[in-house]
Amino acid sequence: MDTSPSLSLLAERVYGLLRQIPQGRVVTYKALAEAVGCRSPRVIGQILKRNPMAPLVPCHRVIRSDLTPGGYRGGVDGTALESKLALLLAEGVVFRRGVLADTGRLYPFMAPR
DNA sequence: TGTGGCGCGTAAT
DNA sequence: ATTACGCGCCACA
């Protein structure tokens, strides 16, 4: 399909999975990491930060495993964070007191053995 | 409940 | 090739 993988193999996988995540749904860094075979959920956030790729890759739909909003645009706080919350809110994802109110909005990810 | 430390991967030097 | 950093997670106090 694409013969120009300028991105890391891991990044490609992350974007692929993220792209399959529908609107109004959220995923945890850990789940994503496991899905892509990454041993460190931290790397996921790193890739999302290095490659925001704009709306094509909804990195704002990725939250912490603690159901906390986490960071956005390379920041754990600030306007960017608020934008993330606003975006999720527009999709139906509500954060209650800084925590995901509806865990049912989590995307059903499954680890590939 | 809060703090610290850890390990993985990328990107930069 | 090596060093430093990062949007997190886990363990322990």
PDB file of C-alpha atoms (C1' of nucleotides) in Angstrom:
ATOM      1  CA  MET A   1       0.000   0.000   0.000  1.00  0.00           C
ATOM      2  CA  ASP A   2       2.443   2.572   1.034  1.00  0.00           C
ATOM      3  CA  THR A   3       6.014   2.291  -0.096  1.00  0.00           C
ATOM      4  CA  SER A   4       7.153   5.343   1.774  1.00  0.00           C
ATOM      5  CA  PRO A   5       7.355   4.410   5.418  1.00  0.00           C
ATOM      6  CA  SER A   6       9.198   7.474   6.568  1.00  0.00           C
ATOM      7  CA  LEU A   7       7.940   6.736  10.021  1.00  0.00           C
ATOM      8  CA  SER A   8       9.068   4.117  12.440  1.00  0.00           C
ATOM      9  CA  LEU A   9       7.452   0.761  12.156  1.00  0.00           C
ATOM     10  CA  LEU A  10       6.012   1.222  15.585  1.00  0.00           C
ATOM     11  CA  ALA A  11       4.567   4.576  14.630  1.00  0.00           C
ATOM     12  CA  GLU A  12       2.853   3.075  11.631  1.00  0.00           C
ATOM     13  CA  ARG A  13       1.153   0.531  13.804  1.00  0.00           C
ATOM     14  CA  VAL A  14       0.069   3.120  16.306  1.00  0.00           C
ATOM     15  CA  TYR A  15      -1.429   5.297  13.639  1.00  0.00           C
ATOM     16  CA  GLY A  16      -3.136   2.326  12.055  1.00  0.00           C
ATOM     17  CA  LEU A  17      -4.834   1.364  15.269  1.00  0.00           C
ATOM     18  CA  LEU A  18      -5.656   4.917  16.199  1.00  0.00           C
ATOM     19  CA  ARG A  19      -7.170   5.429  12.802  1.00  0.00           C
ATOM     20  CA  GLN A  20      -9.506   2.508  13.393  1.00  0.00           C
ATOM     21  CA  ILE A  21     -10.733   4.046  16.613  1.00  0.00           C
ATOM     22  CA  PRO A  22     -14.118   5.631  15.946  1.00  0.00           C
ATOM     23  CA  GLN A  23     -15.243   8.942  17.267  1.00  0.00           C
ATOM     24  CA  GLY A  24     -16.502   9.107  20.817  1.00  0.00           C
ATOM     25  CA  ARG A  25     -14.160   6.349  21.825  1.00  0.00           C
ATOM     26  CA  VAL A  26     -10.955   6.418  23.814  1.00  0.00           C
ATOM     27  CA  VAL A  27      -7.988   4.149  24.318  1.00  0.00           C
ATOM     28  CA  THR A  28      -5.280   3.900  26.900  1.00  0.00           C
ATOM     29  CA  TYR A  29      -1.604   4.229  26.147  1.00  0.00           C
ATOM     30  CA  LYS A  30      -0.983   0.867  27.653  1.00  0.00           C
ATOM     31  CA  ALA A  31      -3.620  -0.869  25.557  1.00  0.00           C
ATOM     32  CA  LEU A  32      -2.176   0.753  22.469  1.00  0.00           C
ATOM     33  CA  ALA A  33       1.308  -0.274  23.457  1.00  0.00           C
ATOM     34  CA  GLU A  34       0.250  -3.850  23.921  1.00  0.00           C
ATOM     35  CA  ALA A  35      -1.628  -3.791  20.641  1.00  0.00           C
ATOM     36  CA  VAL A  36       1.446  -2.632  18.770  1.00  0.00           C
ATOM     37  CA  GLY A  37       3.762  -4.880  20.704  1.00  0.00           C
ATOM     38  CA  CYS A  38       5.490  -2.107  22.541  1.00  0.00           C
ATOM     39  CA  ARG A  39       6.989  -2.817  25.929  1.00  0.00           C
ATOM     40  CA  SER A  40       6.745   0.741  27.084  1.00  0.00           C
ATOM     41  CA  PRO A  41       3.542   2.740  26.981  1.00  0.00           C
ATOM     42  CA  ARG A  42       5.703   5.797  27.299  1.00  0.00           C
ATOM     43  CA  VAL A  43       6.946   5.338  23.794  1.00  0.00           C
ATOM     44  CA  ILE A  44       3.424   5.599  22.486  1.00  0.00           C
ATOM     45  CA  GLY A  45       2.995   9.050  23.901  1.00  0.00           C
ATOM     46  CA  GLN A  46       6.346   9.974  22.529  1.00  0.00           C
ATOM     47  CA  ILE A  47       5.375   8.990  19.032  1.00  0.00           C
ATOM     48  CA  LEU A  48       2.063  10.793  19.249  1.00  0.00           C
ATOM     49  CA  LYS A  49       3.905  13.878  20.300  1.00  0.00           C
ATOM     50  CA  ARG A  50       6.461  13.653  17.526  1.00  0.00           C
ATOM     51  CA  ASN A  51       3.855  12.900  14.926  1.00  0.00           C
ATOM     52  CA  PRO A  52       0.580  14.642  15.620  1.00  0.00           C
ATOM     53  CA  MET A  53      -0.212  14.213  11.908  1.00  0.00           C
ATOM     54  CA  ALA A  54      -3.211  16.344  12.616  1.00  0.00           C
ATOM     55  CA  PRO A  55      -6.818  15.027  12.743  1.00  0.00           C
ATOM     56  CA  LEU A  56      -5.739  12.165  10.569  1.00  0.00           C
ATOM     57  CA  VAL A  57      -4.444  10.588  13.736  1.00  0.00           C
ATOM     58  CA  PRO A  58      -6.651  11.440  16.682  1.00  0.00           C
ATOM     59  CA  CYS A  59      -4.005  11.364  19.358  1.00  0.00           C
ATOM     60  CA  HIS A  60      -6.470  13.170  21.560  1.00  0.00           C
ATOM     61  CA  ARG A  61      -8.468   9.962  21.840  1.00  0.00           C
ATOM     62  CA  VAL A  62      -5.634   8.379  23.748  1.00  0.00           C
ATOM     63  CA  ILE A  63      -5.725   8.664  27.489  1.00  0.00           C
ATOM     64  CA  ARG A  64      -3.913   7.194  30.433  1.00  0.00           C
ATOM     65  CA  SER A  65      -4.633   3.801  31.880  1.00  0.00           C
ATOM     66  CA  ASP A  66      -5.724   5.604  35.025  1.00  0.00           C
ATOM     67  CA  LEU A  67      -8.550   7.033  32.969  1.00  0.00           C
ATOM     68  CA  THR A  68      -6.929  10.431  33.335  1.00  0.00           C
ATOM     69  CA  PRO A  69      -6.759  12.682  30.270  1.00  0.00           C
ATOM     70  CA  GLY A  70      -2.984  12.523  30.267  1.00  0.00           C
ATOM     71  CA  GLY A  71      -1.154  15.057  28.139  1.00  0.00           C
ATOM     72  CA  TYR A  72      -1.522  16.577  24.734  1.00  0.00           C
ATOM     73  CA  ARG A  73       0.772  18.255  22.241  1.00  0.00           C
ATOM     74  CA  GLY A  74       3.719  17.535  24.494  1.00  0.00           C
ATOM     75  CA  GLY A  75       2.213  19.042  27.589  1.00  0.00           C
ATOM     76  CA  VAL A  76       0.554  17.617  30.669  1.00  0.00           C
ATOM     77  CA  ASP A  77      -1.292  20.886  31.186  1.00  0.00           C
ATOM     78  CA  GLY A  78      -2.136  24.056  29.359  1.00  0.00           C
ATOM     79  CA  THR A  79      -4.384  25.123  26.567  1.00  0.00           C
ATOM     80  CA  ALA A  80      -3.520  22.054  24.564  1.00  0.00           C
ATOM     81  CA  LEU A  81      -4.812  19.837  27.325  1.00  0.00           C
ATOM     82  CA  GLU A  82      -8.049  21.780  27.431  1.00  0.00           C
ATOM     83  CA  SER A  83      -8.412  21.386  23.697  1.00  0.00           C
ATOM     84  CA  LYS A  84      -8.095  17.669  24.108  1.00  0.00           C
ATOM     85  CA  LEU A  85     -10.808  17.621  26.738  1.00  0.00           C
ATOM     86  CA  ALA A  86     -12.993  19.849  24.611  1.00  0.00           C
ATOM     87  CA  LEU A  87     -12.551  17.580  21.632  1.00  0.00           C
ATOM     88  CA  LEU A  88     -13.405  14.504  23.625  1.00  0.00           C
ATOM     89  CA  LEU A  89     -16.342  16.303  25.129  1.00  0.00           C
ATOM     90  CA  ALA A  90     -17.571  17.120  21.648  1.00  0.00           C
ATOM     91  CA  GLU A  91     -17.373  13.416  20.874  1.00  0.00           C
ATOM     92  CA  GLY A  92     -19.373  12.485  23.926  1.00  0.00           C
ATOM     93  CA  VAL A  93     -16.485  11.634  26.176  1.00  0.00           C
ATOM     94  CA  VAL A  94     -16.890  13.337  29.487  1.00  0.00           C
ATOM     95  CA  PHE A  95     -14.256  13.704  32.153  1.00  0.00           C
ATOM     96  CA  ARG A  96     -15.575  13.962  35.673  1.00  0.00           C
ATOM     97  CA  ARG A  97     -13.249  15.699  38.041  1.00  0.00           C
ATOM     98  CA  GLY A  98     -10.297  15.042  35.754  1.00  0.00           C
ATOM     99  CA  VAL A  99     -11.184  11.402  35.301  1.00  0.00           C
ATOM    100  CA  LEU A 100     -13.028   9.579  32.569  1.00  0.00           C
ATOM    101  CA  ALA A 101     -16.636   9.479  33.745  1.00  0.00           C
ATOM    102  CA  ASP A 102     -17.764   6.702  31.447  1.00  0.00           C
ATOM    103  CA  THR A 103     -15.309   3.839  31.226  1.00  0.00           C
ATOM    104  CA  GLY A 104     -17.645   2.238  28.722  1.00  0.00           C
ATOM    105  CA  ARG A 105     -16.277   4.702  26.178  1.00  0.00           C
ATOM    106  CA  LEU A 106     -13.022   2.766  26.191  1.00  0.00           C
ATOM    107  CA  TYR A 107     -12.315   1.027  22.951  1.00  0.00           C
ATOM    108  CA  PRO A 108     -12.371  -2.783  23.105  1.00  0.00           C
ATOM    109  CA  PHE A 109      -8.746  -3.414  22.377  1.00  0.00           C
ATOM    110  CA  MET A 110      -7.345  -6.870  22.597  1.00  0.00           C
ATOM    111  CA  ALA A 111      -3.750  -7.820  23.003  1.00  0.00           C
ATOM    112  CA  PRO A 112      -2.437 -10.022  20.168  1.00  0.00           C
ATOM    113  CA  ARG A 113      -1.312 -12.798  22.411  1.00  0.00           C
TER     114      ARG A 113
ATOM    115  C1'  DT B   1      -2.831   8.813  48.394  1.00  0.00           C
ATOM    116  C1'  DG B   2       1.532  10.541  46.921  1.00  0.00           C
ATOM    117  C1'  DT B   3       6.283  10.128  45.404  1.00  0.00           C
ATOM    118  C1'  DG B   4      10.146   7.877  42.981  1.00  0.00           C
ATOM    119  C1'  DG B   5      12.239   5.028  39.913  1.00  0.00           C
ATOM    120  C1'  DC B   6      12.304   2.213  35.737  1.00  0.00           C
ATOM    121  C1'  DG B   7      12.728   0.730  31.051  1.00  0.00           C
ATOM    122  C1'  DC B   8      11.717   1.320  25.925  1.00  0.00           C
ATOM    123  C1'  DG B   9      12.162   3.976  21.742  1.00  0.00           C
ATOM    124  C1'  DT B  10      12.969   8.078  19.247  1.00  0.00           C
ATOM    125  C1'  DA B  11      15.362  11.948  18.040  1.00  0.00           C
ATOM    126  C1'  DA B  12      19.244  14.783  18.524  1.00  0.00           C
ATOM    127  C1'  DT B  13      24.277  15.434  19.036  1.00  0.00           C
TER     128       DT B  13
ATOM    129  C1'  DA C   1      27.704   5.494  18.099  1.00  0.00           C
ATOM    130  C1'  DT C   2      26.213   7.650  22.248  1.00  0.00           C
ATOM    131  C1'  DT C   3      23.403  10.675  25.176  1.00  0.00           C
ATOM    132  C1'  DA C   4      19.267  12.752  26.658  1.00  0.00           C
ATOM    133  C1'  DC C   5      14.418  13.178  26.794  1.00  0.00           C
ATOM    134  C1'  DG C   6       9.509  11.938  26.835  1.00  0.00           C
ATOM    135  C1'  DC C   7       1.730  12.717  26.598  1.00  0.00           C
ATOM    136  C1'  DG C   8       3.343   6.580  31.260  1.00  0.00           C
ATOM    137  C1'  DC C   9       3.150   2.727  34.415  1.00  0.00           C
ATOM    138  C1'  DC C  10       4.219   0.241  38.405  1.00  0.00           C
ATOM    139  C1'  DA C  11       5.890  -0.416  43.047  1.00  0.00           C
ATOM    140  C1'  DC C  12       6.668   1.110  47.449  1.00  0.00           C
ATOM    141  C1'  DA C  13       6.212   4.266  51.666  1.00  0.00           C
TER     142       DA C  13
END
